[in-house]
Amino acid sequence: METVGSGTSKQPSADQLFEKEGEFRKETIYFIVIDRFFNGNRANDGISKQGLHDPSLTHWGHYWGGDLEGIIEKADYLKQLGITAVWLSPLFEQVDAIENGHGPMHGYWTKDFKRVNPHFVKEDESTSLKTCVTLRRMIEALHERDIKIVLDIVCNHSSPQLHGSKGVVTDDGLPLADFHQDSNDFYHHYPEITDWDDEFQLIHHEMLGLATFNERNINFRRYIKNAIKAWLDLGFDALRIDTLKHMPVWFWQEFVADIQASKPDTFLFGEYGFGSPWDRRYLHYANDTGVSVLDFALAGAIRSAFSGQEPGGFHLIEKVLAMDPVYRRSTALVTFIENHDMPRFLSICSSHGDLELATVLLLTLRGIPCLFYGTEHYLVNDTDGGNDPYNRPMMESWETDSRVSAIIRRLALLRKTNRALAYGRHGQKYISATIYAYTRHYRDNRVFVAVNKGDAACCAIDHTGLPEGPHTCLLTGESFVVAEGAIRKLPIPAKGAVVLAVQGEPLKATTVVKFQINDYVTHPGDVMAVCGDAPELGAWDVDRCPHLEFINGDVWFAEVGFDASAGRPIRFKFVVLRSGGQEPVYENLVCRTFLLPRRGSVKLDLDWDRQ
Ligand SMILES: [Ca+2]
Ligand SMILES: [Ca+2]
């Protein structure tokens, strides 16, 4: 049984707690289904006693042999591809069982949250988190190459009924829970969800017969939180959370608080299946849990724009982006065009050129892009329309010279260096069903993108937002001249794209605070600023205080550097500076206070105070 404080976490010092925030917006994530990536160790293929491994690679629900050694061997490949973070399918030990041809190669039937899946490590090594050597080697191999690692976690459920047993969970090998002998109340005991609009059912009932944890049980909560903290202590940088919507918002708030108390720079994002910005419950999760979410709406819009499944072409994307002000943090949404639960892009739209354009959009629109393994080689299997499990083929190639690989490499590098893609606002410049042109804009950083999924075309862009003179396309090397802010003739070939970029100077200071203010709707000509007692905040002089950048609707954001005031308390409030000699509008409060860390970077994500 888990007891209070039995986790292995070291508590960070007060200084460390505030000097580094979980900033992930510059990253490009690559999602790997471990079993389908690379078989780096053939000796561990036969470890299952249940015949779960299929050496013929024809039974799609069986293990095919991919493992952590495979990730280590391909770490250089990942580096070369240019991605900066990997999301690994769950690593936890699974129930070793198979039913109707389906086993837990996906990793979503956990047996022990403190042990590594033995199918992924050496056949004779300890799978305990405390001692597993291969896991440590993999973390080291990725970190040596500056690749961050996302741990995929499931807190909602363990495993379904398999050979008479259900939800048997151990705590680093010791008995902990059993759905059928649930004397310690670890599980809810309700039937399958039948009404997806019923809040009680969503939280308490089962999904696909999976044994569903009872989050009201403090011992369950301590077990799961301590287990996840132990993984983070090994070096994982972020968490991807499965089935976010099936646990209450208060559970996630407590979870995030405890995780970030232990490791403050942990970025968390979750799966709220098919969440839509028009759905209030989804927005409650997206905005109030402290967990960012996967952007299913944008994925659906990009996919449909190319497949024609829905009419409207690129207007479908416009419609989703127009909803961005409903999010507190739209630039931290995790975006994608395909994943392990839906047919691959090429199954719904077979043109390689379209996949390339969709990848350009993914890597340059707002949000943190997440690629699915194999996208870089046009990997696809169209059996049964490419639905699960046929969307999870084995990786076939390790070349890095395909057109789509080149796009990924160039744009992932741009994301790392140009803050317009990480933080900036989206400005639409031209749209039709087949052509989409837009800019991303943050301070002196600019990125201009035009994508054409139709026949060769030429359009005029009146306000590019780019400086005067020639600009070279990052994808084709072609040159375009901006005169009086415009590109009068922008020819784009059929299924072609143009990406132009201007890089500003990154902000350097002892302490950087990222101020974000939500919930004040400004008018054209208004500028949001942050005004305070520190010299860096203008010492209350509104003519000298730093301005924020408009992001969308009611959100403004900026990094502000502090040197003289680093380590000291600041008092401040937000103020809207208005044009035409109008009085500024101050927040209605005495002041906000914040103790600046001595060094590092922190985020303050605040709402306008009207009192
Ligand atoms: Ca293997
Ligand atoms: Ca639940």
PDB file of C-alpha atoms in Angstrom, residues 229-368:
ATOM      1  CA  LYS A 229       6.715  11.716  -9.856  1.00  0.00           C
ATOM      2  CA  ALA A 230       9.171   8.816  -9.765  1.00  0.00           C
ATOM      3  CA  TRP A 231       9.243   8.778 -13.599  1.00  0.00           C
ATOM      4  CA  LEU A 232       9.740  12.540 -13.729  1.00  0.00           C
ATOM      5  CA  ASP A 233      12.621  12.201 -11.261  1.00  0.00           C
ATOM      6  CA  LEU A 234      14.335   9.975 -13.825  1.00  0.00           C
ATOM      7  CA  GLY A 235      14.333  12.861 -16.284  1.00  0.00           C
ATOM      8  CA  PHE A 236      11.059  12.872 -18.236  1.00  0.00           C
ATOM      9  CA  ASP A 237      10.247  16.435 -19.275  1.00  0.00           C
ATOM     10  CA  ALA A 238       6.519  16.440 -19.939  1.00  0.00           C
ATOM     11  CA  LEU A 239       3.367  14.375 -19.524  1.00  0.00           C
ATOM     12  CA  ARG A 240       0.761  13.423 -22.086  1.00  0.00           C
ATOM     13  CA  ILE A 241      -2.410  12.444 -20.250  1.00  0.00           C
ATOM     14  CA  ASP A 242      -4.845   9.881 -21.596  1.00  0.00           C
ATOM     15  CA  THR A 243      -8.656  10.130 -21.139  1.00  0.00           C
ATOM     16  CA  LEU A 244      -8.527  13.584 -19.526  1.00  0.00           C
ATOM     17  CA  LYS A 245     -12.291  14.020 -19.706  1.00  0.00           C
ATOM     18  CA  HIS A 246     -13.082  10.941 -17.616  1.00  0.00           C
ATOM     19  CA  MET A 247     -11.633  12.339 -14.401  1.00  0.00           C
ATOM     20  CA  PRO A 248     -12.909  15.428 -12.588  1.00  0.00           C
ATOM     21  CA  VAL A 249     -11.357  18.877 -13.044  1.00  0.00           C
ATOM     22  CA  TRP A 250     -10.510  19.017  -9.310  1.00  0.00           C
ATOM     23  CA  PHE A 251      -8.491  15.805  -9.672  1.00  0.00           C
ATOM     24  CA  TRP A 252      -6.343  17.368 -12.428  1.00  0.00           C
ATOM     25  CA  GLN A 253      -5.903  20.606 -10.510  1.00  0.00           C
ATOM     26  CA  GLU A 254      -4.573  18.648  -7.524  1.00  0.00           C
ATOM     27  CA  PHE A 255      -2.472  16.433  -9.818  1.00  0.00           C
ATOM     28  CA  VAL A 256      -0.849  19.404 -11.605  1.00  0.00           C
ATOM     29  CA  ALA A 257      -0.194  21.164  -8.283  1.00  0.00           C
ATOM     30  CA  ASP A 258       1.591  18.121  -6.858  1.00  0.00           C
ATOM     31  CA  ILE A 259       3.527  17.351 -10.034  1.00  0.00           C
ATOM     32  CA  GLN A 260       4.727  20.933 -10.416  1.00  0.00           C
ATOM     33  CA  ALA A 261       5.537  21.223  -6.706  1.00  0.00           C
ATOM     34  CA  SER A 262       7.876  18.300  -7.296  1.00  0.00           C
ATOM     35  CA  LYS A 263       9.139  19.337 -10.754  1.00  0.00           C
ATOM     36  CA  PRO A 264       8.024  22.882 -11.642  1.00  0.00           C
ATOM     37  CA  ASP A 265       9.083  22.805 -15.290  1.00  0.00           C
ATOM     38  CA  THR A 266       6.842  19.880 -16.233  1.00  0.00           C
ATOM     39  CA  PHE A 267       4.608  20.649 -19.225  1.00  0.00           C
ATOM     40  CA  LEU A 268       1.350  18.691 -19.253  1.00  0.00           C
ATOM     41  CA  PHE A 269      -1.063  18.137 -22.126  1.00  0.00           C
ATOM     42  CA  GLY A 270      -4.016  15.835 -22.295  1.00  0.00           C
ATOM     43  CA  GLU A 271      -6.338  13.991 -24.598  1.00  0.00           C
ATOM     44  CA  TYR A 272      -9.932  15.229 -24.464  1.00  0.00           C
ATOM     45  CA  GLY A 273     -11.189  13.026 -27.268  1.00  0.00           C
ATOM     46  CA  PHE A 274     -12.710  15.059 -30.112  1.00  0.00           C
ATOM     47  CA  GLY A 275     -12.925  18.158 -27.906  1.00  0.00           C
ATOM     48  CA  SER A 276     -14.438  21.148 -29.665  1.00  0.00           C
ATOM     49  CA  PRO A 277     -14.064  24.864 -28.877  1.00  0.00           C
ATOM     50  CA  TRP A 278     -17.849  25.087 -29.096  1.00  0.00           C
ATOM     51  CA  ASP A 279     -18.188  22.687 -26.113  1.00  0.00           C
ATOM     52  CA  ARG A 280     -18.275  24.303 -22.652  1.00  0.00           C
ATOM     53  CA  ARG A 281     -17.178  21.209 -20.744  1.00  0.00           C
ATOM     54  CA  TYR A 282     -14.142  20.779 -22.975  1.00  0.00           C
ATOM     55  CA  LEU A 283     -13.188  24.425 -22.455  1.00  0.00           C
ATOM     56  CA  HIS A 284     -13.455  23.986 -18.692  1.00  0.00           C
ATOM     57  CA  TYR A 285     -10.827  21.231 -18.984  1.00  0.00           C
ATOM     58  CA  ALA A 286      -8.705  23.157 -21.515  1.00  0.00           C
ATOM     59  CA  ASN A 287      -8.696  26.348 -19.427  1.00  0.00           C
ATOM     60  CA  ASP A 288      -9.000  25.371 -15.774  1.00  0.00           C
ATOM     61  CA  THR A 289      -7.060  22.151 -15.154  1.00  0.00           C
ATOM     62  CA  GLY A 290      -3.517  23.442 -15.701  1.00  0.00           C
ATOM     63  CA  VAL A 291      -3.241  20.770 -18.389  1.00  0.00           C
ATOM     64  CA  SER A 292      -3.029  21.879 -22.031  1.00  0.00           C
ATOM     65  CA  VAL A 293      -5.010  19.810 -24.528  1.00  0.00           C
ATOM     66  CA  LEU A 294      -4.598  18.115 -27.870  1.00  0.00           C
ATOM     67  CA  ASP A 295      -6.359  20.201 -30.516  1.00  0.00           C
ATOM     68  CA  PHE A 296      -8.778  17.776 -32.169  1.00  0.00           C
ATOM     69  CA  ALA A 297     -10.762  20.592 -33.791  1.00  0.00           C
ATOM     70  CA  LEU A 298      -7.794  21.902 -35.768  1.00  0.00           C
ATOM     71  CA  ALA A 299      -6.763  18.339 -36.687  1.00  0.00           C
ATOM     72  CA  GLY A 300     -10.276  17.701 -38.037  1.00  0.00           C
ATOM     73  CA  ALA A 301     -10.268  20.983 -39.971  1.00  0.00           C
ATOM     74  CA  ILE A 302      -6.866  20.390 -41.619  1.00  0.00           C
ATOM     75  CA  ARG A 303      -7.773  16.790 -42.494  1.00  0.00           C
ATOM     76  CA  SER A 304     -11.141  17.760 -43.961  1.00  0.00           C
ATOM     77  CA  ALA A 305      -9.685  20.735 -45.831  1.00  0.00           C
ATOM     78  CA  PHE A 306      -7.533  18.308 -47.816  1.00  0.00           C
ATOM     79  CA  SER A 307      -9.773  15.229 -47.951  1.00  0.00           C
ATOM     80  CA  GLY A 308     -12.898  17.180 -48.871  1.00  0.00           C
ATOM     81  CA  GLN A 309     -14.816  15.121 -46.299  1.00  0.00           C
ATOM     82  CA  GLU A 310     -16.471  18.404 -45.371  1.00  0.00           C
ATOM     83  CA  PRO A 311     -16.931  21.314 -47.792  1.00  0.00           C
ATOM     84  CA  GLY A 312     -15.122  24.599 -47.301  1.00  0.00           C
ATOM     85  CA  GLY A 313     -11.459  23.792 -47.892  1.00  0.00           C
ATOM     86  CA  PHE A 314      -9.213  26.145 -45.929  1.00  0.00           C
ATOM     87  CA  HIS A 315     -12.239  28.028 -44.601  1.00  0.00           C
ATOM     88  CA  LEU A 316     -12.618  25.084 -42.194  1.00  0.00           C
ATOM     89  CA  ILE A 317      -9.271  26.036 -40.613  1.00  0.00           C
ATOM     90  CA  GLU A 318     -10.254  29.711 -40.508  1.00  0.00           C
ATOM     91  CA  LYS A 319     -13.423  28.764 -38.626  1.00  0.00           C
ATOM     92  CA  VAL A 320     -11.509  26.862 -35.926  1.00  0.00           C
ATOM     93  CA  LEU A 321      -8.818  29.546 -35.488  1.00  0.00           C
ATOM     94  CA  ALA A 322     -11.520  32.203 -35.149  1.00  0.00           C
ATOM     95  CA  MET A 323     -12.503  30.455 -31.912  1.00  0.00           C
ATOM     96  CA  ASP A 324      -9.025  30.893 -30.359  1.00  0.00           C
ATOM     97  CA  PRO A 325     -10.094  33.593 -27.888  1.00  0.00           C
ATOM     98  CA  VAL A 326     -12.154  30.971 -25.991  1.00  0.00           C
ATOM     99  CA  TYR A 327      -8.862  29.428 -24.854  1.00  0.00           C
ATOM    100  CA  ARG A 328      -6.709  30.881 -22.119  1.00  0.00           C
ATOM    101  CA  ARG A 329      -3.590  29.485 -23.820  1.00  0.00           C
ATOM    102  CA  SER A 330      -4.241  28.815 -27.512  1.00  0.00           C
ATOM    103  CA  THR A 331      -0.510  28.942 -28.326  1.00  0.00           C
ATOM    104  CA  ALA A 332       0.097  25.969 -25.995  1.00  0.00           C
ATOM    105  CA  LEU A 333      -2.483  23.666 -27.593  1.00  0.00           C
ATOM    106  CA  VAL A 334      -0.839  20.538 -28.965  1.00  0.00           C
ATOM    107  CA  THR A 335      -1.694  20.231 -32.650  1.00  0.00           C
ATOM    108  CA  PHE A 336      -1.571  17.246 -34.993  1.00  0.00           C
ATOM    109  CA  ILE A 337      -2.894  15.942 -38.286  1.00  0.00           C
ATOM    110  CA  GLU A 338      -2.939  12.218 -37.417  1.00  0.00           C
ATOM    111  CA  ASN A 339      -2.483   9.952 -34.409  1.00  0.00           C
ATOM    112  CA  HIS A 340      -2.825   6.376 -33.164  1.00  0.00           C
ATOM    113  CA  ASP A 341      -6.614   6.579 -32.841  1.00  0.00           C
ATOM    114  CA  MET A 342      -7.535   7.747 -36.346  1.00  0.00           C
ATOM    115  CA  PRO A 343      -6.641   6.743 -39.920  1.00  0.00           C
ATOM    116  CA  ARG A 344      -3.365   8.261 -41.043  1.00  0.00           C
ATOM    117  CA  PHE A 345      -3.610  11.418 -43.168  1.00  0.00           C
ATOM    118  CA  LEU A 346      -2.644   9.434 -46.272  1.00  0.00           C
ATOM    119  CA  SER A 347      -5.552   7.017 -45.682  1.00  0.00           C
ATOM    120  CA  ILE A 348      -8.067   9.829 -46.074  1.00  0.00           C
ATOM    121  CA  CYS A 349      -6.078  11.819 -48.619  1.00  0.00           C
ATOM    122  CA  SER A 350      -3.574   9.813 -50.644  1.00  0.00           C
ATOM    123  CA  SER A 351      -1.569  12.664 -52.210  1.00  0.00           C
ATOM    124  CA  HIS A 352       1.970  13.020 -50.865  1.00  0.00           C
ATOM    125  CA  GLY A 353       1.883  16.676 -51.903  1.00  0.00           C
ATOM    126  CA  ASP A 354      -1.151  17.238 -49.683  1.00  0.00           C
ATOM    127  CA  LEU A 355       0.602  15.581 -46.729  1.00  0.00           C
ATOM    128  CA  GLU A 356       3.559  17.934 -47.289  1.00  0.00           C
ATOM    129  CA  LEU A 357       1.279  21.000 -47.279  1.00  0.00           C
ATOM    130  CA  ALA A 358      -0.597  19.781 -44.197  1.00  0.00           C
ATOM    131  CA  THR A 359       2.797  19.391 -42.497  1.00  0.00           C
ATOM    132  CA  VAL A 360       3.719  22.983 -43.410  1.00  0.00           C
ATOM    133  CA  LEU A 361       0.443  24.154 -41.834  1.00  0.00           C
ATOM    134  CA  LEU A 362       0.980  22.000 -38.741  1.00  0.00           C
ATOM    135  CA  LEU A 363       4.462  23.380 -38.138  1.00  0.00           C
ATOM    136  CA  THR A 364       3.577  27.042 -38.693  1.00  0.00           C
ATOM    137  CA  LEU A 365       0.049  27.535 -37.319  1.00  0.00           C
ATOM    138  CA  ARG A 366      -0.369  28.339 -33.622  1.00  0.00           C
ATOM    139  CA  GLY A 367       0.130  25.534 -31.119  1.00  0.00           C
ATOM    140  CA  ILE A 368       2.824  22.955 -30.434  1.00  0.00           C
TER     141      ILE A 368
END
